[in-house]
Short mmCIF file of C-alpha atoms and ligand atoms in Angstrom, two decimals:
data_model
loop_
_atom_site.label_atom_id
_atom_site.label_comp_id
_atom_site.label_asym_id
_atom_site.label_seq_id
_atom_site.Cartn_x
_atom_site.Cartn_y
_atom_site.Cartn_z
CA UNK W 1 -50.57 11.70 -51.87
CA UNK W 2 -47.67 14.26 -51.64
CA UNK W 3 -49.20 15.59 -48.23
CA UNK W 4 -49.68 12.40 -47.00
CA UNK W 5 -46.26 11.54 -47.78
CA UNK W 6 -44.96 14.58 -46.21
CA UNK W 7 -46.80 13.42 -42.86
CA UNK W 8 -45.25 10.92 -42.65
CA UNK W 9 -41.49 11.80 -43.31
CA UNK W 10 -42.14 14.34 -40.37
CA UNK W 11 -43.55 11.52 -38.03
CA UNK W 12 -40.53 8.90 -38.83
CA UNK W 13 -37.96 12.34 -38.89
CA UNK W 14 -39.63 12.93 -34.71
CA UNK W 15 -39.63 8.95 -34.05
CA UNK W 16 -37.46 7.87 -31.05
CA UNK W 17 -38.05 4.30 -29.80
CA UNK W 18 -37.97 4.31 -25.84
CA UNK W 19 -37.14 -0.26 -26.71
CA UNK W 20 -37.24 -2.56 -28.87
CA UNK W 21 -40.67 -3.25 -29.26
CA UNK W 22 -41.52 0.20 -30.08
CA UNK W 23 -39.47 -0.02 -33.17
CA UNK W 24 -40.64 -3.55 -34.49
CA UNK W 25 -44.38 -2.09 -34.03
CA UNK W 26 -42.56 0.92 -36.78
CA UNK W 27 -41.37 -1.56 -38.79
CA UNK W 28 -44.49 -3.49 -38.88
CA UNK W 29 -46.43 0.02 -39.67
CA UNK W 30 -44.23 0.96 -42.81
CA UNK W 31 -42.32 -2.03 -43.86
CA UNK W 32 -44.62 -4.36 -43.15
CA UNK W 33 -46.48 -6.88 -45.49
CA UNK W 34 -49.54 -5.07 -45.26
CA UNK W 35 -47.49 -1.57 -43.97
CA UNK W 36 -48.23 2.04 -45.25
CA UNK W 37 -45.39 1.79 -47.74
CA UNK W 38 -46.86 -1.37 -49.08
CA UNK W 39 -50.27 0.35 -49.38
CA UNK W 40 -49.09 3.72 -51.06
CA UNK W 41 -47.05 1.90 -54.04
CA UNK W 42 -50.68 -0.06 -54.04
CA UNK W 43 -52.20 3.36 -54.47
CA UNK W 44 -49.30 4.35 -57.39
CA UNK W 45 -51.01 1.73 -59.58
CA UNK W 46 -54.21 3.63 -60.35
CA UNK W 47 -52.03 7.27 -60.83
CA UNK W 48 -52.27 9.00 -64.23
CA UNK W 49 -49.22 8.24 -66.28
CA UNK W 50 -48.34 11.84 -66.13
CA UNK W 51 -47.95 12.30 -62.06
CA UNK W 52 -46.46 8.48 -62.04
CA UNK W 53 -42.93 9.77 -62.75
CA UNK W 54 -42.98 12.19 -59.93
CA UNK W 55 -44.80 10.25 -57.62
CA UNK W 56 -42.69 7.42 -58.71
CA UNK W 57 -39.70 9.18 -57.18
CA UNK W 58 -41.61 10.92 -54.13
CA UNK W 59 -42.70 6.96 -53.30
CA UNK W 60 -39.05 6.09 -54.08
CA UNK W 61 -37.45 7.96 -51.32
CA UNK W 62 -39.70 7.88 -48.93
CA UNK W 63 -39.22 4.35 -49.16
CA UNK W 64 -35.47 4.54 -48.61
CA UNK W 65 -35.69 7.38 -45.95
CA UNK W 66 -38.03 5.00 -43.82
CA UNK W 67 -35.55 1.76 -44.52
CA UNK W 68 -32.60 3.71 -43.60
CA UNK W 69 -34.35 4.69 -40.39
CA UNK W 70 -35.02 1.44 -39.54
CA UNK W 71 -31.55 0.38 -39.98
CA UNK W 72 -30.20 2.96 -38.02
CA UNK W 73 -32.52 2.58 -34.93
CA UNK W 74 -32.32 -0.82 -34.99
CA UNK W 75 -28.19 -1.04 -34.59
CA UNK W 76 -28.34 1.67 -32.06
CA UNK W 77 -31.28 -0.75 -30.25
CA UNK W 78 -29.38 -4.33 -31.03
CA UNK W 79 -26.09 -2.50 -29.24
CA UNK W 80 -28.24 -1.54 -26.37
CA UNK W 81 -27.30 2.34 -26.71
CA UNK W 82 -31.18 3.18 -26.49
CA UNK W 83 -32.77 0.29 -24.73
CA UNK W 84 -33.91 1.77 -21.00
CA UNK W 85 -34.36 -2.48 -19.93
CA UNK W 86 -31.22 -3.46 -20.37
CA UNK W 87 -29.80 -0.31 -17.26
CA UNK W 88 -26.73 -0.35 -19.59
CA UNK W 89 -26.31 3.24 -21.21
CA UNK W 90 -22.95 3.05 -23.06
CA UNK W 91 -22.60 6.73 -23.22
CA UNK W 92 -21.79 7.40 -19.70
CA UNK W 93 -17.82 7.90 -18.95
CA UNK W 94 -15.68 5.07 -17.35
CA UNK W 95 -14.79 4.19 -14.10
CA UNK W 96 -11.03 5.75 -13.30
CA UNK W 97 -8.31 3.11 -12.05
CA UNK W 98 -7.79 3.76 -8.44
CA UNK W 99 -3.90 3.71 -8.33
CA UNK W 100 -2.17 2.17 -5.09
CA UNK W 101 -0.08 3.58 -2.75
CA UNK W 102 2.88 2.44 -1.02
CA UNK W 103 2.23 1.91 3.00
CA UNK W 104 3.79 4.55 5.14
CA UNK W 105 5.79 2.04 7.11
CA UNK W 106 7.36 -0.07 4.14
CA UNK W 107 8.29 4.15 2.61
CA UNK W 108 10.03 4.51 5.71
CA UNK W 109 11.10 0.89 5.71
CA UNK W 110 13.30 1.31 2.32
CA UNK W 111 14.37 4.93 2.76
CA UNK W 112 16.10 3.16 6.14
CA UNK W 113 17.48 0.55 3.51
CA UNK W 114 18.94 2.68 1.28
CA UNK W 115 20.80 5.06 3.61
CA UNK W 116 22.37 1.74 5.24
CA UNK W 117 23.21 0.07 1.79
CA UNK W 118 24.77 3.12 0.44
CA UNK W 119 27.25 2.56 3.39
CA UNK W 120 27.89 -1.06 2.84
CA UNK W 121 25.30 -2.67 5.19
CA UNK W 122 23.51 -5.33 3.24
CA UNK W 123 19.41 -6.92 4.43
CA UNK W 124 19.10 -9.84 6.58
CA UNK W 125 15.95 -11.55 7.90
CA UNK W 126 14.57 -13.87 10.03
CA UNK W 127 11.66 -15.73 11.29
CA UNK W 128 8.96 -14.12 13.46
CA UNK W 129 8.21 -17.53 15.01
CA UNK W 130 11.35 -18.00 17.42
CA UNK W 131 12.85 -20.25 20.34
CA UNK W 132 14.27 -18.88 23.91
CA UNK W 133 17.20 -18.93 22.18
CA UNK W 134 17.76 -17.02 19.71
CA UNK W 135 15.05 -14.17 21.38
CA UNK W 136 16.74 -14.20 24.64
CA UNK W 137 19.69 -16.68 25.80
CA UNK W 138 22.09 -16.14 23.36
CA UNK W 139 21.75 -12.04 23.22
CA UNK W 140 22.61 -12.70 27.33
CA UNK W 141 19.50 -12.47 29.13
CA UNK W 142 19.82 -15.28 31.79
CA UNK W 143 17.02 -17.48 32.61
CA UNK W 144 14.61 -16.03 34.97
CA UNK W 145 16.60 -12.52 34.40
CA UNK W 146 13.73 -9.58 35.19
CA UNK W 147 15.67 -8.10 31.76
CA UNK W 148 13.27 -10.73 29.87
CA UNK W 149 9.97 -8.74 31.66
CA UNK W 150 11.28 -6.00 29.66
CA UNK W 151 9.62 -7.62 26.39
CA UNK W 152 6.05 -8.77 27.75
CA UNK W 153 6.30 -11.73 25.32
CA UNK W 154 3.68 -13.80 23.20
CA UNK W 155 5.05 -17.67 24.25
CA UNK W 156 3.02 -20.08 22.18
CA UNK W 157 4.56 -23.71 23.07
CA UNK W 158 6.10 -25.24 25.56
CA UNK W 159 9.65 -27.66 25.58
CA UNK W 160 10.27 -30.06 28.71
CA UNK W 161 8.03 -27.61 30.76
CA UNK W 162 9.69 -24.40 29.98
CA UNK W 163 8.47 -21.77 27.62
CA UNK W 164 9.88 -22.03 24.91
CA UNK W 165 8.81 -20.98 21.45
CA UNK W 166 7.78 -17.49 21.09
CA UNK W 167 6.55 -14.73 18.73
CA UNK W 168 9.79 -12.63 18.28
CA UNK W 169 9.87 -9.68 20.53
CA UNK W 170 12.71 -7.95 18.80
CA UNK W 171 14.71 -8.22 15.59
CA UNK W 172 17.97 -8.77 17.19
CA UNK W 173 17.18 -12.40 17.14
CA UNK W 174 18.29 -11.89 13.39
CA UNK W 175 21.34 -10.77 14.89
CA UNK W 176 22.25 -14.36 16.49
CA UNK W 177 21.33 -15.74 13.38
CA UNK W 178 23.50 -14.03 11.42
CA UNK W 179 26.58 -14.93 13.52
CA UNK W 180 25.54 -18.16 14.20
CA UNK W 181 25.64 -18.82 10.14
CA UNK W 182 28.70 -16.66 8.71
CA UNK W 183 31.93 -15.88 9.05
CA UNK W 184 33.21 -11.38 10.59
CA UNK W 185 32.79 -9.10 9.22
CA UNK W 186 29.49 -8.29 9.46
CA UNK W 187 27.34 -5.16 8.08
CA UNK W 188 24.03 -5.64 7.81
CA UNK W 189 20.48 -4.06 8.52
CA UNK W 190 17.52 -6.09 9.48
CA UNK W 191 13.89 -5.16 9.07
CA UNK W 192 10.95 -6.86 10.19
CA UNK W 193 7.66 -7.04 11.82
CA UNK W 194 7.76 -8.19 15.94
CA UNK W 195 5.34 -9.22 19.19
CA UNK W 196 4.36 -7.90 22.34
CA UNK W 197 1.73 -9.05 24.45
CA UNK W 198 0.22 -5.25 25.01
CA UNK W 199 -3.04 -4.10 25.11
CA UNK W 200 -4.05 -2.18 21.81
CA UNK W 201 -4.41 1.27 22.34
CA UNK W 202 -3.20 5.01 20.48
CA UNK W 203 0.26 4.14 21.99
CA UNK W 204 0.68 0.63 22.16
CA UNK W 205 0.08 -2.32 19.67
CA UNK W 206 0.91 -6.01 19.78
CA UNK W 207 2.55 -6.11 16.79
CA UNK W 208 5.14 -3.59 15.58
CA UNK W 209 8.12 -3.20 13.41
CA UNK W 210 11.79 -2.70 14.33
CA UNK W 211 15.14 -2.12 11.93
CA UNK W 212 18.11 -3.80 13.57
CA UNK W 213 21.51 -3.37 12.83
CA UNK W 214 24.78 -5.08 13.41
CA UNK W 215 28.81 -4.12 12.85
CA UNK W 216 31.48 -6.46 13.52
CA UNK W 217 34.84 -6.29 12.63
CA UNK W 218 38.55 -5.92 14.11
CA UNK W 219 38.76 -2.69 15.64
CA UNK W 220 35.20 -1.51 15.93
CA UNK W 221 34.57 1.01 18.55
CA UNK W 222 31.70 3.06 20.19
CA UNK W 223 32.93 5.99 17.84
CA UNK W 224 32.14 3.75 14.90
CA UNK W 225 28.81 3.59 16.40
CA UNK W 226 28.17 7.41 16.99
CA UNK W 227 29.40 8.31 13.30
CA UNK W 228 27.40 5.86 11.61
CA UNK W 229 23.90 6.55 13.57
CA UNK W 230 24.46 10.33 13.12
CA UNK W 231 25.32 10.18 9.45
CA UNK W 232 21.78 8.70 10.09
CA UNK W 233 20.46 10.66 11.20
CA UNK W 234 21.52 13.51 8.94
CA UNK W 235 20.23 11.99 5.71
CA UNK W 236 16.86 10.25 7.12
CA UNK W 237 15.92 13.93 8.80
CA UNK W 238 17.87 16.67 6.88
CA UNK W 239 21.07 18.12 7.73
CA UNK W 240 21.49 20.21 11.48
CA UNK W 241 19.60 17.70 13.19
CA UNK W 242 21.28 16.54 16.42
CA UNK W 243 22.03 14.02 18.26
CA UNK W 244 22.62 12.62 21.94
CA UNK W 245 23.11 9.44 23.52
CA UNK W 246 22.45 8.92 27.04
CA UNK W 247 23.55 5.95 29.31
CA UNK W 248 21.22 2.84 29.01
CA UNK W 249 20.79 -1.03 29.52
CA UNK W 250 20.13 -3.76 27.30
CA UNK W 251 21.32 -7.39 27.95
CA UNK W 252 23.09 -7.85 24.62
CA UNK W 253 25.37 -4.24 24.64
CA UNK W 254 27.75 -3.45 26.78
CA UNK W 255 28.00 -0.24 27.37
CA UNK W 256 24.18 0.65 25.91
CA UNK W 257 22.78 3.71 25.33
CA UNK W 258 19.65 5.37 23.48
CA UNK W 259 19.77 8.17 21.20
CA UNK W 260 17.76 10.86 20.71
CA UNK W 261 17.30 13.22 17.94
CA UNK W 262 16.15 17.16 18.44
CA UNK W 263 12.41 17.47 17.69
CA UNK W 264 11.79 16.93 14.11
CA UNK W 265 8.59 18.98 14.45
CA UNK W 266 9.58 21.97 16.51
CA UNK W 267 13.26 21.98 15.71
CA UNK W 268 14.37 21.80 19.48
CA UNK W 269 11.96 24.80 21.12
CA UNK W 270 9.64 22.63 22.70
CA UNK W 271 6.46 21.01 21.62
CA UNK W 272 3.27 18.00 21.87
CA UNK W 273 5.93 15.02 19.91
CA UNK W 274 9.06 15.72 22.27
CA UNK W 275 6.64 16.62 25.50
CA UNK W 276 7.81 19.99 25.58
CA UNK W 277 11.71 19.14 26.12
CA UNK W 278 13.63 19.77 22.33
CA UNK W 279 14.79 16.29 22.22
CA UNK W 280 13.15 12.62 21.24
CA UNK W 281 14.27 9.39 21.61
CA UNK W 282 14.44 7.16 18.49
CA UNK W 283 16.38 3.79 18.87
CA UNK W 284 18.64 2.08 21.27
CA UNK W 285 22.19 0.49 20.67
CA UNK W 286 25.38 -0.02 22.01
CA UNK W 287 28.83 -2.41 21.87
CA UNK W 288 28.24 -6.02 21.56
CA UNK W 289 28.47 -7.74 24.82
CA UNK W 290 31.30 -10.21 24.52
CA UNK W 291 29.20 -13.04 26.11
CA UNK W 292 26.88 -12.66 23.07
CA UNK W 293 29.75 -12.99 20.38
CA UNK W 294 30.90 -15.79 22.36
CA UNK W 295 26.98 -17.40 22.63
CA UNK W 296 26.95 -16.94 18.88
CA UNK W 297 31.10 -18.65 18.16
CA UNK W 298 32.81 -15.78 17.64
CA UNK W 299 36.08 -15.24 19.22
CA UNK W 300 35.50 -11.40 21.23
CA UNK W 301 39.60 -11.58 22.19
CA UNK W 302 39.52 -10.63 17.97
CA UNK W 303 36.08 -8.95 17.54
CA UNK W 304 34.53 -6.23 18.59
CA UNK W 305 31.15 -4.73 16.73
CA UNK W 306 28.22 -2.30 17.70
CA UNK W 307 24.24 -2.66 17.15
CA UNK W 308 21.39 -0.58 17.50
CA UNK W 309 17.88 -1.63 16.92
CA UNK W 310 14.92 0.93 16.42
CA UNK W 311 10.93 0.73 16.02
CA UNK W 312 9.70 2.11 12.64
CA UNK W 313 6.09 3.01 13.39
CA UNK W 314 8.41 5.42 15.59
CA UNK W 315 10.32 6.95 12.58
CA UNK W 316 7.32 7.48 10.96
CA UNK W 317 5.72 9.18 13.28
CA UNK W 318 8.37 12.23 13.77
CA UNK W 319 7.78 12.18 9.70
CA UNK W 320 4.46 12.01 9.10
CA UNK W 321 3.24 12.97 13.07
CA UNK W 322 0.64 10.28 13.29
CA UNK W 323 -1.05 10.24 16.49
CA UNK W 324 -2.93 6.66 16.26
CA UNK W 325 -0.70 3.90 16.06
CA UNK W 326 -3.88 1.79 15.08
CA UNK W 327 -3.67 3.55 11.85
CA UNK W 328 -0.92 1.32 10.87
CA UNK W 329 -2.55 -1.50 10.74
CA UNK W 330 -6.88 -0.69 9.67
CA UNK W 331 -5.46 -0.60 6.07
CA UNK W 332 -8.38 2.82 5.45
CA UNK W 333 -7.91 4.08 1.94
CA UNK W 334 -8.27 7.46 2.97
CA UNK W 335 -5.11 7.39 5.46
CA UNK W 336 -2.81 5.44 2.98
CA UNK W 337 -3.49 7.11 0.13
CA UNK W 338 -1.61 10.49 1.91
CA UNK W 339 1.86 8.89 1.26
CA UNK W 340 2.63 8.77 -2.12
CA UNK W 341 6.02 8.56 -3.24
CA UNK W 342 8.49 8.22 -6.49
CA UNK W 343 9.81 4.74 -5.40
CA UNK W 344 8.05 1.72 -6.20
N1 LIG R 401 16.05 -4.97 20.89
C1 LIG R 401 15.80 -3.69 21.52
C2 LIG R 401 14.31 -3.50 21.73
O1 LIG R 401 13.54 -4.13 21.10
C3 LIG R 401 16.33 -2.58 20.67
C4 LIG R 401 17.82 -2.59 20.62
C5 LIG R 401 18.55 -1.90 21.56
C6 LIG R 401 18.47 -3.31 19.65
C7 LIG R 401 19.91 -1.89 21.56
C8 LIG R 401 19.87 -3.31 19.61
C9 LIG R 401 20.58 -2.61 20.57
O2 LIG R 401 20.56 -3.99 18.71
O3 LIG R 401 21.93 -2.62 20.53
O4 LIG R 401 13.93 -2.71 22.54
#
């Protein structure tokens, strides 16, 4: 009996149930109604009363061993640890969280933001969807004016024949609206996304975004204008970059000019980004043409301001160098996840 019983501990000891079934066919071996542990205290009856002591406790614990067994597979089974059909195995590690990023454009976007807030400017917007208006008249571009072919624009309706609602091809629209609705002074930066009816390429895109920004007061002048952009210019790039404006023409500035920065990449010796000539251009501006303070009801005998406007994917780019303006907008993981930053 003691052999027999030894057997057996070894068999349960090796037992590993692949499912569930497995183990109810142990239990139904031992602990069954007409199981081996059923059978051997059977057996016990016809012992001599001197081996029914030992025997007594032999058949004891083997009893408990296979019970406790039983118990233990069957919780690890019932929580599906050890079943192979239920594909769940609880003992493999998590999944990590996949922490966002910020988008390159919206880091560039608030670092803009917080240079001009920390010199008083506060954020304005407006809407993307805008009339002839507010995109064109009032920031003096005259009807059938070749200045408006300057923006191939997206019209989408018509007003008494004439186009006359359109996707916003600049940001200085904000501009209008600004003066339209307040009261000079005015400081203020505006950000937001814009239209242009261009084919999609590396270079080009038919949707962009642009940071305009607009000072009037008494006694603003062009030198206003220069400190401001190069103090700028100074923080967004690091101190020793330069600056130059050259002679321009937009509509809405009178005098206009565009600025350009020395290479951010080669530091001024020549390279790929600034086509081999130190310098690269990175936003326009200029005084505030008097008809357009006038357009917009404010008296230009009084006040004078500047504005400059400027294309973020741009910015970014002598950051980050990003060939592919595409990349901006195909939202891959693998590109955005590059730019992380502190601020959230
Ligand atoms: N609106 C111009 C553009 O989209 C950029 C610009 C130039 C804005 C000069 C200004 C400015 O406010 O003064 O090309």
């Amino acid at each position: 009996m003691q052999t027999q019983i030894n057997q057996y501990i070894a068999e349960i000891n090796a037992f590993s149930p692949a499912n569930a079934d497995e183990l109810e066919a142990f239990r139904i071996r031992f602990l069954g109604t007409k199981g081996i542990i059923k059978e051997l205290f059977e057996q016990f009856k016809s012992v001599s009363p001197e081996e029914k002591r030992t025997y007594g406790k032999v058949l004891n614990e083997f009893k408990q061993l296979t019970e406790a067994k039983y118990a233990e597979l069957k919780e690890a089974t019932d929580s599906g640890l050890k079943t192979e059909d239920s594909g769940l195995d609880l003992t493999l590690p998590g999944d990590g969280f996949a922490v966002g990023s910020r988008h390159p454009l919206s880091l560039i976007r608030n670092e803009i933001i917080d240079i001009f807030k920390r010199l008083g400017f506060v954020v304005a917007e407006g809407p993307e969807i805008e009339d002839d208006w507010h995109n064109f008249s009032a920031l003096n571009f005259p009807e059938e004016h070749p200045a408006r072919d300057m923006q191939d624009t997206f019209f989408i309706k018509k007003n008494h024949g004439k186009d006359d609602i359109a996707l916003r091809t600049h940001t200085s629209s904000v501009q209008v609206r600004m003066m339209e609705n307040g009261k000079p002074p005015f400081r203020a930066i505006m950000p937001g996304r814009v239209y242009r009816n261009e084919a999609i390429s590396a270079r080009a895109h038919c949707f962009f975004h642009q940071v305009e920004g607009l000072y009037i007061d008494e006694n603003v002048s062009f030198s206003d204008l220069k400190q401001t952009l190069y103090h700028f210019v100074q923080e967004l790039y690091g101190e020793g970059t330069k600056v130059r404006f050259r002679p321009s023409y937009f509509p809405f500035t009178e005098p206009s000019a565009e600025m350009d920065i020395s290479c951010t990449i080669c530091k001024g010796s020549g390279c790929n980004m600034c086509k081999y000539t130190g310098w690269v251009e990175i936003l326009g501006c200029g005084m505030v043409d008097p008809n357009v303070l006038e357009n917009c009801g404010i008296d230009s005998a009084k006040f004078t301001g500047f504005a400059f406007g400027m294309g973020i994917e741009r910015i970014a780019n002598l950051k980050y160098v990003i060939k592919d303006l595409r990349l901006f907008s195909e939202n891959d993981v693998r590109f955005l996840k590059q730019f992380q930053s502190d601020i959230i």
